[in-house]
mmCIF file of C-alpha atoms and ligand atoms in Angstrom:
data_model
loop_
_atom_site.group_PDB
_atom_site.id
_atom_site.type_symbol
_atom_site.label_atom_id
_atom_site.label_comp_id
_atom_site.label_asym_id
_atom_site.label_seq_id
_atom_site.Cartn_x
_atom_site.Cartn_y
_atom_site.Cartn_z
ATOM 1 C CA UNK Z 1 1.849 23.479 -19.032
ATOM 2 C CA UNK Z 2 0.854 22.548 -15.605
ATOM 3 C CA UNK Z 3 3.888 21.096 -13.620
ATOM 4 C CA UNK Z 4 3.066 18.598 -10.698
ATOM 5 C CA UNK Z 5 5.937 17.064 -8.534
ATOM 6 C CA UNK Z 6 5.199 13.466 -7.258
ATOM 7 C CA UNK Z 7 7.051 12.096 -4.232
ATOM 8 C CA UNK Z 8 7.289 8.484 -3.969
ATOM 9 C CA UNK Z 9 9.594 6.435 -1.756
ATOM 10 C CA UNK Z 10 7.800 2.981 -0.790
ATOM 11 C CA UNK Z 11 6.523 -0.149 -2.813
ATOM 12 C CA UNK Z 12 2.914 0.868 -2.429
ATOM 13 C CA UNK Z 13 3.605 4.384 -3.610
ATOM 14 C CA UNK Z 14 5.108 3.205 -6.898
ATOM 15 C CA UNK Z 15 1.835 1.076 -7.553
ATOM 16 C CA UNK Z 16 -0.368 4.103 -6.970
ATOM 17 C CA UNK Z 17 1.954 6.532 -8.574
ATOM 18 C CA UNK Z 18 1.887 4.273 -11.934
ATOM 19 C CA UNK Z 19 -1.808 4.955 -12.413
ATOM 20 C CA UNK Z 20 -1.581 8.814 -11.941
ATOM 21 C CA UNK Z 21 1.468 9.042 -14.127
ATOM 22 C CA UNK Z 22 -0.223 7.406 -16.939
ATOM 23 C CA UNK Z 23 -3.394 9.706 -16.400
ATOM 24 C CA UNK Z 24 -0.965 12.938 -16.145
ATOM 25 C CA UNK Z 25 0.312 11.821 -19.963
ATOM 26 C CA UNK Z 26 -3.066 11.292 -21.121
ATOM 27 C CA UNK Z 27 -4.333 14.738 -19.909
ATOM 28 C CA UNK Z 28 -1.154 16.604 -20.804
ATOM 29 C CA UNK Z 29 0.310 17.457 -17.302
ATOM 30 C CA UNK Z 30 3.965 17.625 -16.757
ATOM 31 C CA UNK Z 31 4.940 15.451 -13.855
ATOM 32 C CA UNK Z 32 8.426 15.111 -12.440
ATOM 33 C CA UNK Z 33 8.930 12.400 -9.821
ATOM 34 C CA UNK Z 34 11.236 12.540 -6.782
ATOM 35 C CA UNK Z 35 12.204 9.004 -5.442
ATOM 36 C CA UNK Z 36 13.206 9.378 -1.592
ATOM 37 C CA UNK Z 37 14.860 5.965 -1.743
ATOM 38 C CA UNK Z 38 13.026 4.712 1.356
ATOM 39 C CA UNK Z 39 12.777 1.429 -0.568
ATOM 40 C CA UNK Z 40 15.795 0.748 -3.042
ATOM 41 C CA UNK Z 41 16.194 -2.796 -3.621
ATOM 42 C CA UNK Z 42 15.797 -3.978 -7.093
ATOM 43 C CA UNK Z 43 12.787 -6.080 -6.128
ATOM 44 C CA UNK Z 44 11.377 -3.374 -3.915
ATOM 45 C CA UNK Z 45 11.770 -0.542 -6.321
ATOM 46 C CA UNK Z 46 13.194 -0.944 -9.919
ATOM 47 C CA UNK Z 47 10.972 -3.754 -10.908
ATOM 48 C CA UNK Z 48 7.897 -1.739 -10.330
ATOM 49 C CA UNK Z 49 9.123 1.216 -12.536
ATOM 50 C CA UNK Z 50 10.007 -1.312 -15.303
ATOM 51 C CA UNK Z 51 7.009 -3.340 -15.367
ATOM 52 C CA UNK Z 52 4.513 -0.630 -14.883
ATOM 53 C CA UNK Z 53 6.170 1.861 -17.105
ATOM 54 C CA UNK Z 54 6.564 4.491 -14.347
ATOM 55 C CA UNK Z 55 8.467 7.549 -15.811
ATOM 56 C CA UNK Z 56 12.202 7.516 -14.462
ATOM 57 C CA UNK Z 57 12.641 9.648 -11.341
ATOM 58 C CA UNK Z 58 13.885 13.111 -12.309
ATOM 59 C CA UNK Z 59 15.431 13.090 -8.630
ATOM 60 C CA UNK Z 60 16.710 10.153 -6.401
ATOM 61 C CA UNK Z 61 17.610 11.103 -2.716
ATOM 62 C CA UNK Z 62 18.735 7.764 -1.727
ATOM 63 C CA UNK Z 63 17.640 8.155 1.895
ATOM 64 C CA UNK Z 64 17.090 4.874 3.748
ATOM 65 C CA UNK Z 65 18.286 2.801 6.565
ATOM 66 C CA UNK Z 66 18.234 5.539 9.400
ATOM 67 C CA UNK Z 67 15.643 5.951 12.073
ATOM 68 C CA UNK Z 68 12.255 7.870 11.437
ATOM 69 C CA UNK Z 69 13.177 11.046 12.436
ATOM 70 C CA UNK Z 70 16.468 11.153 10.640
ATOM 71 C CA UNK Z 71 14.944 9.689 7.369
ATOM 72 C CA UNK Z 72 11.989 12.201 7.526
ATOM 73 C CA UNK Z 73 14.243 15.277 8.322
ATOM 74 C CA UNK Z 74 16.930 14.476 5.400
ATOM 75 C CA UNK Z 75 13.894 13.799 3.095
ATOM 76 C CA UNK Z 76 12.289 17.231 4.252
ATOM 77 C CA UNK Z 77 15.588 18.795 3.427
ATOM 78 C CA UNK Z 78 16.250 17.256 -0.031
ATOM 79 C CA UNK Z 79 12.582 17.797 -1.332
ATOM 80 C CA UNK Z 80 12.595 21.407 -0.288
ATOM 81 C CA UNK Z 81 15.866 22.182 -2.209
ATOM 82 C CA UNK Z 82 14.126 20.464 -5.293
ATOM 83 C CA UNK Z 83 10.963 22.393 -5.090
ATOM 84 C CA UNK Z 84 12.706 25.613 -4.694
ATOM 85 C CA UNK Z 85 14.283 24.948 -8.015
ATOM 86 C CA UNK Z 86 11.287 23.291 -9.884
ATOM 87 C CA UNK Z 87 8.623 25.430 -8.605
ATOM 88 C CA UNK Z 88 5.788 23.290 -9.451
ATOM 89 C CA UNK Z 89 2.011 24.175 -9.181
ATOM 90 C CA UNK Z 90 1.439 21.258 -6.909
ATOM 91 C CA UNK Z 91 2.983 18.410 -4.905
ATOM 92 C CA UNK Z 92 1.549 14.986 -4.957
ATOM 93 C CA UNK Z 93 1.974 12.462 -2.092
ATOM 94 C CA UNK Z 94 0.630 9.117 -1.533
ATOM 95 C CA UNK Z 95 -0.712 7.228 1.572
ATOM 96 C CA UNK Z 96 1.068 7.390 4.693
ATOM 97 C CA UNK Z 97 4.909 6.852 4.755
ATOM 98 C CA UNK Z 98 7.644 9.126 5.848
ATOM 99 C CA UNK Z 99 8.084 10.175 2.190
ATOM 100 C CA UNK Z 100 4.459 11.113 2.246
ATOM 101 C CA UNK Z 101 4.831 13.329 5.219
ATOM 102 C CA UNK Z 102 8.097 14.880 4.073
ATOM 103 C CA UNK Z 103 6.984 15.763 0.675
ATOM 104 C CA UNK Z 104 3.833 17.398 2.167
ATOM 105 C CA UNK Z 105 5.661 19.330 4.833
ATOM 106 C CA UNK Z 106 8.425 20.725 2.247
ATOM 107 C CA UNK Z 107 5.726 21.846 0.059
ATOM 108 C CA UNK Z 108 3.306 23.261 2.613
ATOM 109 C CA UNK Z 109 6.019 25.382 3.854
ATOM 110 C CA UNK Z 110 6.687 26.947 0.471
ATOM 111 C CA UNK Z 111 2.966 27.504 0.149
ATOM 112 C CA UNK Z 112 2.931 25.122 -2.846
ATOM 113 C CA UNK Z 113 -0.468 23.205 -2.923
ATOM 114 C CA UNK Z 114 -0.461 19.786 -1.559
ATOM 115 C CA UNK Z 115 -2.312 17.010 -3.130
ATOM 116 C CA UNK Z 116 -2.883 13.841 -0.927
ATOM 117 C CA UNK Z 117 -3.859 10.642 -2.639
ATOM 118 C CA UNK Z 118 -5.440 8.197 -0.131
ATOM 119 C CA UNK Z 119 -6.304 10.977 2.311
ATOM 120 C CA UNK Z 120 -8.804 10.431 5.267
ATOM 121 C CA UNK Z 121 -7.961 6.808 6.289
ATOM 122 C CA UNK Z 122 -7.515 6.166 10.002
ATOM 123 C CA UNK Z 123 -6.607 3.191 12.131
ATOM 124 C CA UNK Z 124 -7.100 5.204 15.223
ATOM 125 C CA UNK Z 125 -3.804 3.654 16.429
ATOM 126 C CA UNK Z 126 -1.298 6.417 17.249
ATOM 127 C CA UNK Z 127 1.438 3.983 17.826
ATOM 128 C CA UNK Z 128 1.511 3.263 14.101
ATOM 129 C CA UNK Z 129 3.964 5.532 12.234
ATOM 130 C CA UNK Z 130 1.658 5.301 9.363
ATOM 131 C CA UNK Z 131 -1.175 6.798 11.439
ATOM 132 C CA UNK Z 132 0.940 9.870 12.378
ATOM 133 C CA UNK Z 133 2.132 10.432 8.979
ATOM 134 C CA UNK Z 134 -1.239 10.211 7.346
ATOM 135 C CA UNK Z 135 -3.002 12.677 10.030
ATOM 136 C CA UNK Z 136 -0.311 15.129 9.745
ATOM 137 C CA UNK Z 137 -0.263 15.010 6.002
ATOM 138 C CA UNK Z 138 -3.912 15.308 5.595
ATOM 139 C CA UNK Z 139 -3.974 18.519 7.761
ATOM 140 C CA UNK Z 140 -1.519 20.348 5.515
ATOM 141 C CA UNK Z 141 -3.022 19.028 2.353
ATOM 142 C CA UNK Z 142 -5.192 21.302 0.000
ATOM 143 C CA UNK Z 143 -6.739 18.577 -1.992
ATOM 144 C CA UNK Z 144 -7.643 15.556 -0.344
ATOM 145 C CA UNK Z 145 -8.473 12.515 -2.523
ATOM 146 C CA UNK Z 146 -10.288 10.047 -0.625
ATOM 147 C CA UNK Z 147 -10.789 6.391 -1.719
ATOM 148 C CA UNK Z 148 -13.808 5.369 0.342
ATOM 149 C CA UNK Z 149 -16.853 6.945 1.850
ATOM 150 C CA UNK Z 150 -15.319 6.071 5.339
ATOM 151 C CA UNK Z 151 -12.491 8.173 4.407
ATOM 152 C CA UNK Z 152 -14.425 11.334 3.755
ATOM 153 C CA UNK Z 153 -16.457 10.863 6.920
ATOM 154 C CA UNK Z 154 -13.242 10.619 8.940
ATOM 155 C CA UNK Z 155 -12.339 14.052 7.487
ATOM 156 C CA UNK Z 156 -15.708 15.487 8.214
ATOM 157 C CA UNK Z 157 -15.760 14.215 11.737
ATOM 158 C CA UNK Z 158 -12.384 15.883 12.334
ATOM 159 C CA UNK Z 159 -13.694 19.219 11.122
ATOM 160 C CA UNK Z 160 -12.124 19.312 7.442
ATOM 161 C CA UNK Z 161 -15.517 20.162 5.943
ATOM 162 C CA UNK Z 162 -15.232 23.881 7.443
ATOM 163 C CA UNK Z 163 -11.733 24.258 6.085
ATOM 164 C CA UNK Z 164 -10.685 25.867 2.610
ATOM 165 C CA UNK Z 165 -9.604 22.732 1.272
ATOM 166 C CA UNK Z 166 -11.080 20.338 -1.275
ATOM 167 C CA UNK Z 167 -12.173 16.843 -0.292
ATOM 168 C CA UNK Z 168 -12.910 14.627 -3.128
ATOM 169 C CA UNK Z 169 -13.972 10.977 -3.113
ATOM 170 C CA UNK Z 170 -12.370 9.595 -6.303
ATOM 171 C CA UNK Z 171 -12.054 5.881 -5.358
ATOM 172 C CA UNK Z 172 -8.998 3.918 -5.004
ATOM 173 C CA UNK Z 173 -6.175 4.086 -7.391
ATOM 174 C CA UNK Z 174 -4.837 0.743 -6.295
ATOM 175 C CA UNK Z 175 -8.195 -0.775 -7.925
ATOM 176 C CA UNK Z 176 -7.198 1.166 -11.208
ATOM 177 C CA UNK Z 177 -3.614 -0.525 -11.046
ATOM 178 C CA UNK Z 178 -5.122 -4.069 -10.277
ATOM 179 C CA UNK Z 179 -7.372 -3.710 -13.322
ATOM 180 C CA UNK Z 180 -4.923 -2.082 -15.649
ATOM 181 C CA UNK Z 181 -2.095 -4.467 -15.240
ATOM 182 C CA UNK Z 182 -3.952 -7.847 -14.628
ATOM 183 C CA UNK Z 183 -3.813 -8.663 -18.319
ATOM 184 C CA UNK Z 184 -0.159 -7.963 -18.710
ATOM 185 C CA UNK Z 185 0.477 -10.010 -15.476
ATOM 186 C CA UNK Z 186 -1.301 -13.003 -17.143
ATOM 187 C CA UNK Z 187 1.122 -12.938 -20.176
ATOM 188 C CA UNK Z 188 4.298 -11.926 -18.416
ATOM 189 C CA UNK Z 189 4.416 -13.672 -15.205
ATOM 190 C CA UNK Z 190 5.729 -17.009 -14.513
ATOM 191 C CA UNK Z 191 5.366 -17.147 -10.743
ATOM 192 C CA UNK Z 192 2.675 -20.058 -10.482
ATOM 193 C CA UNK Z 193 4.943 -22.423 -12.569
ATOM 194 C CA UNK Z 194 7.924 -21.420 -10.513
ATOM 195 C CA UNK Z 195 6.404 -21.944 -7.092
ATOM 196 C CA UNK Z 196 4.967 -25.220 -8.460
ATOM 197 C CA UNK Z 197 1.900 -25.327 -6.476
ATOM 198 C CA UNK Z 198 -1.616 -24.337 -7.479
ATOM 199 C CA UNK Z 199 -3.246 -24.682 -4.364
ATOM 200 C CA UNK Z 200 -1.956 -22.436 -1.697
ATOM 201 C CA UNK Z 201 -2.610 -19.477 0.921
ATOM 202 C CA UNK Z 202 -0.707 -16.036 0.175
ATOM 203 C CA UNK Z 203 0.653 -14.514 3.207
ATOM 204 C CA UNK Z 204 2.562 -11.210 3.597
ATOM 205 C CA UNK Z 205 4.022 -9.852 6.905
ATOM 206 C CA UNK Z 206 6.036 -6.436 7.338
ATOM 207 C CA UNK Z 207 4.152 -4.138 9.841
ATOM 208 C CA UNK Z 208 6.305 -3.030 12.456
ATOM 209 C CA UNK Z 209 3.757 -3.927 15.195
ATOM 210 C CA UNK Z 210 4.375 -7.386 14.055
ATOM 211 C CA UNK Z 211 7.906 -7.512 13.015
ATOM 212 C CA UNK Z 212 9.251 -5.727 16.049
ATOM 213 C CA UNK Z 213 7.310 -7.530 18.743
ATOM 214 C CA UNK Z 214 8.740 -10.930 19.207
ATOM 215 C CA UNK Z 215 5.572 -12.242 20.685
ATOM 216 C CA UNK Z 216 3.308 -11.293 17.785
ATOM 217 C CA UNK Z 217 5.769 -12.517 15.275
ATOM 218 C CA UNK Z 218 6.119 -15.909 16.910
ATOM 219 C CA UNK Z 219 2.332 -16.304 17.161
ATOM 220 C CA UNK Z 220 2.025 -15.457 13.450
ATOM 221 C CA UNK Z 221 4.842 -17.705 12.487
ATOM 222 C CA UNK Z 222 3.161 -20.564 14.656
ATOM 223 C CA UNK Z 223 -0.173 -19.752 13.154
ATOM 224 C CA UNK Z 224 1.119 -19.920 9.629
ATOM 225 C CA UNK Z 225 3.034 -23.110 10.372
ATOM 226 C CA UNK Z 226 -0.176 -24.658 11.535
ATOM 227 C CA UNK Z 227 -2.084 -23.607 8.601
ATOM 228 C CA UNK Z 228 0.749 -24.942 6.259
ATOM 229 C CA UNK Z 229 0.004 -28.433 7.479
ATOM 230 C CA UNK Z 230 -3.423 -28.335 5.565
ATOM 231 C CA UNK Z 231 -2.703 -26.113 2.626
ATOM 232 C CA UNK Z 232 0.720 -24.744 1.307
ATOM 233 C CA UNK Z 233 1.356 -21.221 2.707
ATOM 234 C CA UNK Z 234 3.563 -18.967 0.249
ATOM 235 C CA UNK Z 235 5.087 -15.952 1.679
ATOM 236 C CA UNK Z 236 6.848 -13.408 -0.415
ATOM 237 C CA UNK Z 237 8.924 -11.983 2.463
ATOM 238 C CA UNK Z 238 9.621 -8.125 3.023
ATOM 239 C CA UNK Z 239 13.274 -7.738 3.644
ATOM 240 C CA UNK Z 240 12.568 -6.204 7.277
ATOM 241 C CA UNK Z 241 10.748 -9.524 8.352
ATOM 242 C CA UNK Z 242 13.369 -11.633 6.495
ATOM 243 C CA UNK Z 243 16.229 -9.938 8.614
ATOM 244 C CA UNK Z 244 14.305 -10.184 11.918
ATOM 245 C CA UNK Z 245 13.457 -13.859 11.115
ATOM 246 C CA UNK Z 246 17.081 -14.685 10.309
ATOM 247 C CA UNK Z 247 18.486 -12.947 13.360
ATOM 248 C CA UNK Z 248 15.852 -14.508 15.877
ATOM 249 C CA UNK Z 249 14.183 -17.601 14.510
ATOM 250 C CA UNK Z 250 14.552 -20.949 12.759
ATOM 251 C CA UNK Z 251 13.349 -20.413 9.323
ATOM 252 C CA UNK Z 252 9.711 -21.715 9.298
ATOM 253 C CA UNK Z 253 8.448 -24.569 7.265
ATOM 254 C CA UNK Z 254 6.130 -22.743 4.896
ATOM 255 C CA UNK Z 255 7.351 -21.449 1.579
ATOM 256 C CA UNK Z 256 9.413 -18.323 1.773
ATOM 257 C CA UNK Z 257 10.211 -16.518 -1.525
ATOM 258 C CA UNK Z 258 11.855 -13.076 -2.116
ATOM 259 C CA UNK Z 259 9.541 -10.134 -2.526
ATOM 260 C CA UNK Z 260 8.116 -10.169 -6.062
ATOM 261 C CA UNK Z 261 7.257 -7.758 -8.668
ATOM 262 C CA UNK Z 262 3.748 -6.531 -9.207
ATOM 263 C CA UNK Z 263 2.868 -8.738 -12.135
ATOM 264 C CA UNK Z 264 3.926 -11.876 -9.797
ATOM 265 C CA UNK Z 265 2.006 -10.482 -7.073
ATOM 266 C CA UNK Z 266 -1.231 -10.259 -9.128
ATOM 267 C CA UNK Z 267 -0.887 -13.812 -10.274
ATOM 268 C CA UNK Z 268 -0.421 -14.992 -6.763
ATOM 269 C CA UNK Z 269 -3.317 -13.046 -5.732
ATOM 270 C CA UNK Z 270 -5.413 -14.328 -8.574
ATOM 271 C CA UNK Z 271 -4.414 -18.091 -7.962
ATOM 272 C CA UNK Z 272 -4.386 -18.300 -4.152
ATOM 273 C CA UNK Z 273 -7.256 -19.669 -2.044
ATOM 274 C CA UNK Z 274 -7.068 -17.046 0.528
ATOM 275 C CA UNK Z 275 -4.618 -14.041 1.560
ATOM 276 C CA UNK Z 276 -3.339 -13.674 5.230
ATOM 277 C CA UNK Z 277 -1.698 -10.227 5.594
ATOM 278 C CA UNK Z 278 -0.919 -7.372 7.774
ATOM 279 C CA UNK Z 279 -0.359 -5.158 4.488
ATOM 280 C CA UNK Z 280 -2.899 -2.284 3.773
ATOM 281 C CA UNK Z 281 -2.939 -2.567 -0.028
ATOM 282 C CA UNK Z 282 -2.815 -6.344 -0.204
ATOM 283 C CA UNK Z 283 -6.288 -6.397 2.114
ATOM 284 C CA UNK Z 284 -7.869 -4.587 -1.009
ATOM 285 C CA UNK Z 285 -5.885 -6.580 -3.731
ATOM 286 C CA UNK Z 286 -7.363 -9.841 -2.117
ATOM 287 C CA UNK Z 287 -11.088 -8.348 -2.628
ATOM 288 C CA UNK Z 288 -10.085 -7.112 -6.278
ATOM 289 C CA UNK Z 289 -9.251 -10.658 -7.128
ATOM 290 C CA UNK Z 290 -12.023 -12.218 -5.448
ATOM 291 C CA UNK Z 291 -10.395 -13.826 -2.134
ATOM 292 C CA UNK Z 292 -11.204 -13.649 1.439
ATOM 293 C CA UNK Z 293 -8.559 -12.106 3.622
ATOM 294 C CA UNK Z 294 -7.566 -12.418 7.166
ATOM 295 C CA UNK Z 295 -5.797 -9.383 8.403
ATOM 296 C CA UNK Z 296 -2.884 -9.761 11.073
ATOM 297 C CA UNK Z 297 -3.667 -6.380 12.629
ATOM 298 C CA UNK Z 298 -6.171 -5.154 15.556
ATOM 299 C CA UNK Z 299 -7.531 -2.385 13.497
ATOM 300 C CA UNK Z 300 -7.889 -1.733 9.611
ATOM 301 C CA UNK Z 301 -8.373 1.467 7.498
ATOM 302 C CA UNK Z 302 -10.484 -0.668 5.038
ATOM 303 C CA UNK Z 303 -13.475 -1.064 7.349
ATOM 304 C CA UNK Z 304 -15.789 -1.842 4.520
ATOM 305 C CA UNK Z 305 -14.022 -5.128 3.789
ATOM 306 C CA UNK Z 306 -14.714 -6.333 7.273
ATOM 307 C CA UNK Z 307 -18.144 -4.800 7.608
ATOM 308 C CA UNK Z 308 -19.111 -6.809 4.328
ATOM 309 C CA UNK Z 309 -17.486 -9.998 5.733
ATOM 310 C CA UNK Z 310 -14.773 -10.218 3.153
ATOM 311 C CA UNK Z 311 -11.903 -9.685 5.751
ATOM 312 C CA UNK Z 312 -11.452 -10.712 9.620
ATOM 313 C CA UNK Z 313 -9.041 -8.928 11.897
ATOM 314 C CA UNK Z 314 -7.285 -11.406 14.105
ATOM 315 C CA UNK Z 315 -4.296 -9.236 15.270
ATOM 316 C CA UNK Z 316 -1.374 -11.735 15.929
ATOM 317 C CA UNK Z 317 -3.450 -14.315 17.945
ATOM 318 C CA UNK Z 318 -2.777 -17.553 16.447
ATOM 319 C CA UNK Z 319 -6.033 -19.245 17.731
ATOM 320 C CA UNK Z 320 -7.966 -16.324 16.045
ATOM 321 C CA UNK Z 321 -6.015 -17.076 12.844
ATOM 322 C CA UNK Z 322 -7.086 -20.626 12.837
ATOM 323 C CA UNK Z 323 -10.467 -19.807 13.367
ATOM 324 C CA UNK Z 324 -10.765 -17.261 10.505
ATOM 325 C CA UNK Z 325 -8.822 -19.665 8.487
ATOM 326 C CA UNK Z 326 -11.387 -22.411 8.905
ATOM 327 C CA UNK Z 327 -14.413 -19.974 8.486
ATOM 328 C CA UNK Z 328 -13.436 -18.571 5.196
ATOM 329 C CA UNK Z 329 -12.190 -21.968 3.843
ATOM 330 C CA UNK Z 330 -15.776 -23.139 3.393
ATOM 331 C CA UNK Z 331 -17.387 -19.510 2.773
ATOM 332 C CA UNK Z 332 -18.191 -18.412 -0.745
ATOM 333 C CA UNK Z 333 -18.788 -14.611 -1.364
ATOM 334 C CA UNK Z 334 -19.940 -12.251 -4.117
ATOM 335 C CA UNK Z 335 -17.052 -9.758 -4.771
ATOM 336 C CA UNK Z 336 -18.766 -7.686 -7.268
ATOM 337 C CA UNK Z 337 -19.617 -4.990 -4.865
ATOM 338 C CA UNK Z 338 -18.307 -1.515 -5.954
ATOM 339 C CA UNK Z 339 -16.438 -0.468 -2.988
ATOM 340 C CA UNK Z 340 -13.397 1.363 -4.597
ATOM 341 C CA UNK Z 341 -14.483 3.036 -7.708
ATOM 342 C CA UNK Z 342 -13.948 0.035 -10.176
ATOM 343 C CA UNK Z 343 -10.816 1.539 -11.712
ATOM 344 C CA UNK Z 344 -11.460 5.306 -12.373
ATOM 345 C CA UNK Z 345 -9.923 6.749 -9.463
ATOM 346 C CA UNK Z 346 -6.667 8.124 -11.275
ATOM 347 C CA UNK Z 347 -8.676 9.698 -14.140
ATOM 348 C CA UNK Z 348 -10.912 11.491 -11.693
ATOM 349 C CA UNK Z 349 -8.165 12.707 -9.896
ATOM 350 C CA UNK Z 350 -6.367 14.181 -12.663
ATOM 351 C CA UNK Z 351 -9.411 15.953 -13.981
ATOM 352 C CA UNK Z 352 -9.586 17.905 -10.858
ATOM 353 C CA UNK Z 353 -5.847 18.557 -10.695
ATOM 354 C CA UNK Z 354 -5.852 19.748 -14.187
ATOM 355 C CA UNK Z 355 -8.287 22.502 -13.021
ATOM 356 C CA UNK Z 356 -6.442 23.663 -10.035
HETATM 357 N N1 UDP P 401 3.553 -6.305 -3.339
HETATM 358 C C1 UDP P 401 4.329 -6.934 -4.390
HETATM 359 N N2 UDP P 401 5.031 -7.754 -4.094
HETATM 360 C C2 UDP P 401 5.375 -8.319 -2.827
HETATM 361 C C3 UDP P 401 4.504 -7.952 -1.821
HETATM 362 C C4 UDP P 401 3.635 -6.879 -2.218
HETATM 363 O O1 UDP P 401 4.341 -6.250 -5.545
HETATM 364 O O2 UDP P 401 6.143 -9.191 -2.694
HETATM 365 C C5 UDP P 401 2.624 -5.111 -3.607
HETATM 366 C C6 UDP P 401 1.221 -5.719 -3.175
HETATM 367 O O3 UDP P 401 0.580 -6.174 -4.090
HETATM 368 C C7 UDP P 401 0.478 -4.156 -2.890
HETATM 369 C C8 UDP P 401 1.828 -3.382 -2.350
HETATM 370 O O4 UDP P 401 2.795 -4.104 -2.728
HETATM 371 O O5 UDP P 401 -0.003 -3.555 -4.066
HETATM 372 C C9 UDP P 401 1.652 -3.341 -0.786
HETATM 373 O O6 UDP P 401 2.629 -2.810 -0.541
HETATM 374 P P1 UDP P 401 3.104 -3.102 1.199
HETATM 375 O O7 UDP P 401 2.213 -4.264 1.708
HETATM 376 O O8 UDP P 401 4.503 -3.314 1.298
HETATM 377 O O9 UDP P 401 2.571 -1.745 1.933
HETATM 378 P P2 UDP P 401 1.134 -1.231 2.560
HETATM 379 O O10 UDP P 401 0.121 -1.530 1.482
HETATM 380 O O11 UDP P 401 0.880 -2.100 3.661
HETATM 381 O O12 UDP P 401 1.387 -0.088 2.704
#
């Protein structure tokens, strides 16, 4: 039986991995998971394994709370050691975190094929750690699963179509997850009753360019505070942002809750009026659940959302945020466009992996 090692470490990777793990089981491929430990809190990690029924990691590296270099280096060493023991036929990595790069690099140096899920995305902002991670990971991957046409075009522009690798547009595994778990979330989640409002804007903030830049963070807080005067703003707050807020600011008036599990997040997305976020994944999930999204960044990898007027980029400018809020408040859109493959991405990917 073919053996694949999957490397995960951060919240969005658990969600992506869940869809692939299920397909590996369906298609009879032996998968072992390495959890690097990048995200480790119960509500940033365990809850996703439980709710989404992701197989328990075979290896836990428990690496977190250190600088980017130290983290990536320790992960590289830990993963290399496991790969030498396990000798898998492929190593699968997701997205753009330090865990992604460490997994890809460890495998490539051992001549084990690297499978990159969510390949080809670019923000063209080399100050983002994610952009560095994804470019380097793509370059040493053997199978590049692209979620969108834009991702495929980005790779072609960089000359990848002349290399002995496979570039496959399979769609977005996050849409698979959203579609598969929506019904379970409806049955299991109690979050709407708990927050006690049925008219609200859902916001998330955690990108380093916002949390680590006091001017940006202050503008965002001011912008959300202003919107909160019109409609309640609910923020499941990432631990990084919570720590910075607690140290530097008076806690704002809008509703801050702890990070929620995926089922609760789905229900928040389904029931909110609009989404405001600097997350990559949440921009798409807004679209999956038929909501407009204001993105607190200067660029996005998900350009098709902006081009189709579902999403507006406002950076951290509170005036642009207010403008986008009033624009989307009165706008209705048709969200049925097929931009991300409609829930078949993992199935397509595993069919290709089975034939490697
Ligand atoms: N998410 C969640 N609970 C939260 C906030 C986010 O389950 O409190 C989910 C969200 O629905 C999406 C993923 O986490 O599927 C996005 O992760 P994040 O925003 O941390 O990372 P990014 O997508 O920006 O890499």
